[in-house]
XYZ file of C-alpha atoms in Angstrom:
223
model
C 87.293 98.250 95.174
C 89.494 97.023 91.803
C 92.168 94.330 91.850
C 94.943 97.376 91.616
C 94.401 98.457 94.917
C 94.906 95.680 97.135
C 97.321 96.887 100.087
C 99.549 94.641 102.666
C 98.472 95.803 105.701
C 101.297 95.573 108.278
C 100.094 94.083 110.905
C 100.038 90.948 109.052
C 102.827 88.587 110.884
C 102.462 85.399 108.274
C 102.690 87.320 104.571
C 102.629 85.632 101.534
C 100.957 82.967 102.911
C 97.004 81.930 102.087
C 96.384 83.205 105.347
C 98.272 86.515 105.530
C 96.667 86.772 102.067
C 92.499 85.716 102.777
C 92.990 88.524 105.814
C 94.484 90.976 103.562
C 91.517 90.763 101.427
C 89.046 90.891 104.406
C 90.815 94.262 105.971
C 91.006 95.697 102.639
C 86.885 94.902 102.402
C 87.657 93.049 98.990
C 85.650 90.579 101.000
C 83.160 91.667 104.086
C 81.304 90.906 106.982
C 79.124 87.926 106.220
C 80.784 87.104 102.946
C 80.448 83.779 102.189
C 84.443 82.062 102.009
C 84.203 79.430 99.244
C 87.140 77.528 99.632
C 86.926 76.183 96.102
C 87.274 80.060 94.777
C 89.679 80.793 97.312
C 91.941 77.937 95.844
C 91.531 79.421 92.553
C 91.781 83.070 93.727
C 95.840 81.992 95.395
C 96.616 79.758 93.174
C 96.418 77.014 95.869
C 95.098 74.164 96.877
C 92.252 73.149 98.862
C 93.905 71.753 102.322
C 95.526 75.521 102.570
C 92.534 76.953 102.472
C 90.817 75.104 104.871
C 93.506 75.174 107.610
C 93.890 78.728 106.927
C 90.183 79.281 107.822
C 90.044 76.944 110.150
C 92.942 79.531 111.981
C 90.965 82.209 110.727
C 88.170 80.529 113.188
C 90.045 80.212 115.773
C 91.092 84.340 116.105
C 87.344 85.117 115.343
C 87.870 86.867 111.797
C 85.713 83.597 110.092
C 82.539 81.941 111.659
C 82.312 78.536 109.996
C 78.130 77.516 110.513
C 77.801 73.196 109.647
C 75.138 73.784 106.910
C 76.336 77.786 105.399
C 80.030 77.439 104.822
C 82.666 79.993 106.317
C 81.746 83.618 105.952
C 83.404 86.652 107.322
C 83.111 86.894 110.625
C 79.610 89.841 111.777
C 80.819 91.642 114.943
C 78.091 93.395 117.573
C 77.884 96.842 117.489
C 79.319 96.318 121.131
C 82.301 95.061 119.852
C 83.664 98.485 118.870
C 83.396 99.147 122.547
C 85.190 96.721 124.149
C 88.295 96.639 121.148
C 88.390 100.796 121.795
C 88.742 100.152 126.176
C 91.168 96.956 125.382
C 93.107 99.244 123.409
C 92.597 102.553 125.819
C 94.359 100.255 128.069
C 97.573 98.537 126.053
C 98.079 101.628 123.831
C 99.767 103.603 126.582
C 101.757 101.148 128.383
C 102.983 100.144 124.704
C 103.421 103.930 123.841
C 105.200 104.567 127.103
C 107.810 102.699 126.472
C 108.511 103.904 122.334
C 109.253 107.428 124.086
C 112.057 106.758 126.225
C 112.958 104.599 123.187
C 112.387 105.481 120.241
C 115.317 106.853 117.978
C 115.442 110.226 115.517
C 115.619 107.479 112.645
C 112.006 106.382 113.990
C 110.584 109.442 114.089
C 111.265 110.499 110.842
C 109.456 107.656 109.876
C 106.475 108.340 111.716
C 106.810 112.190 109.964
C 107.233 109.990 106.205
C 103.503 108.528 107.284
C 101.704 110.852 109.202
C 103.293 112.918 104.949
C 101.352 110.266 103.470
C 98.402 110.038 105.146
C 98.130 114.018 104.446
C 98.141 113.996 100.741
C 95.736 111.185 100.690
C 92.746 112.684 98.167
C 89.714 110.754 99.893
C 88.430 109.970 96.697
C 87.122 106.650 97.023
C 86.739 103.761 98.716
C 90.370 102.839 98.201
C 91.404 105.794 99.821
C 89.487 105.443 102.644
C 91.338 102.342 103.364
C 94.656 103.542 102.170
C 94.372 105.681 105.106
C 93.627 103.875 108.004
C 96.578 101.304 106.339
C 98.685 104.405 106.818
C 97.234 105.141 110.412
C 97.733 101.957 111.894
C 101.236 102.332 110.539
C 101.640 104.494 112.239
C 101.405 103.258 115.183
C 102.518 99.447 114.664
C 105.864 101.459 114.308
C 106.266 102.936 117.616
C 104.996 99.608 119.195
C 105.891 96.426 116.801
C 109.455 96.643 118.500
C 108.362 96.660 122.672
C 109.698 93.627 124.405
C 106.600 92.624 125.672
C 105.920 90.564 122.639
C 101.874 89.463 123.969
C 100.976 92.706 125.072
C 101.945 93.563 121.180
C 99.769 90.615 120.008
C 96.931 91.417 122.128
C 97.302 95.067 120.198
C 97.861 93.831 116.737
C 94.544 91.062 116.762
C 92.436 93.873 118.176
C 93.461 96.884 116.139
C 92.839 93.751 113.213
C 89.436 93.081 113.860
C 88.916 97.277 113.702
C 90.061 97.204 110.114
C 87.346 93.579 109.572
C 84.250 95.713 111.184
C 86.129 99.457 109.457
C 86.894 98.679 105.613
C 83.642 99.150 103.437
C 83.077 102.913 105.445
C 84.675 106.036 105.358
C 85.844 108.187 107.505
C 83.960 111.652 107.478
C 86.488 115.036 105.892
C 86.240 116.187 110.011
C 87.389 112.953 111.556
C 90.250 112.716 108.710
C 91.572 116.432 109.694
C 91.248 116.015 113.643
C 92.682 112.488 113.195
C 95.531 114.006 111.813
C 96.319 117.257 113.788
C 95.885 114.208 116.735
C 99.248 113.027 114.666
C 100.777 116.264 114.929
C 100.988 116.444 117.959
C 101.545 112.897 118.977
C 104.952 113.873 117.359
C 105.628 117.250 117.933
C 104.924 115.638 122.513
C 107.654 112.714 120.536
C 109.914 115.228 119.828
C 110.293 116.571 122.440
C 109.597 113.427 124.932
C 107.025 114.725 126.979
C 105.652 111.235 128.732
C 103.217 112.531 130.251
C 101.914 114.932 127.230
C 102.101 112.345 125.411
C 99.952 109.823 126.737
C 97.408 112.665 127.299
C 97.744 113.426 123.441
C 97.255 109.648 122.693
C 94.751 109.610 125.387
C 92.314 111.705 123.506
C 93.310 110.525 120.180
C 92.060 106.738 121.109
C 88.858 108.168 123.248
C 87.823 109.821 120.428
C 88.441 107.883 118.029
C 86.147 105.564 119.978
C 83.086 107.387 119.356
C 83.544 108.404 115.746
C 83.631 104.722 115.395
C 80.324 103.881 117.864
C 78.284 106.629 116.501
C 78.193 106.443 112.606
C 79.041 102.534 112.175
C 76.086 100.794 110.659
C 75.820 97.281 110.664
């Protein structure tokens, strides 16, 4: 992926910081699982000194995105295959909880924003790795818009962190055309049900969406 294709995830709540810059590069597959994160090179990349880099790496290590070993320095974390299963099981619990509030409380303007994001997803031509990363960012933005204003900020933060883990794990992988088509259809169905404020239907569709996504990544993820 070329430098001009760097995206900023809507999940990065500390935009503009060294921490956010490093995590953005990880979620955009600039750095992938196992890559070394050399402090001097990172300081040059982000035009900063060594200390902010070290502090950011320490924070990322605490969150599980970076692994630091005594003899090999910092590297992008390598997640176990079971992590995919665990993350999707957590999301299967959190998404319906957060969505239930949104179904009842969302505005027409928020729904229009969701339609706007969906149209962008539909317009993507999957011609290179950047397009696949862009699709995942838009997919995340779609769900983030629905959940970010929920009153339970602890639940929102837990959802955010697990969604970021998926970005890190899948950053260098491509979605199949069939999964893209299925995913867009599921998003469209969610919007139709939201417009009707059909709580039971929305939650059932959301569960199917998460289950299908988890099944796809569990099957095709390469380590």
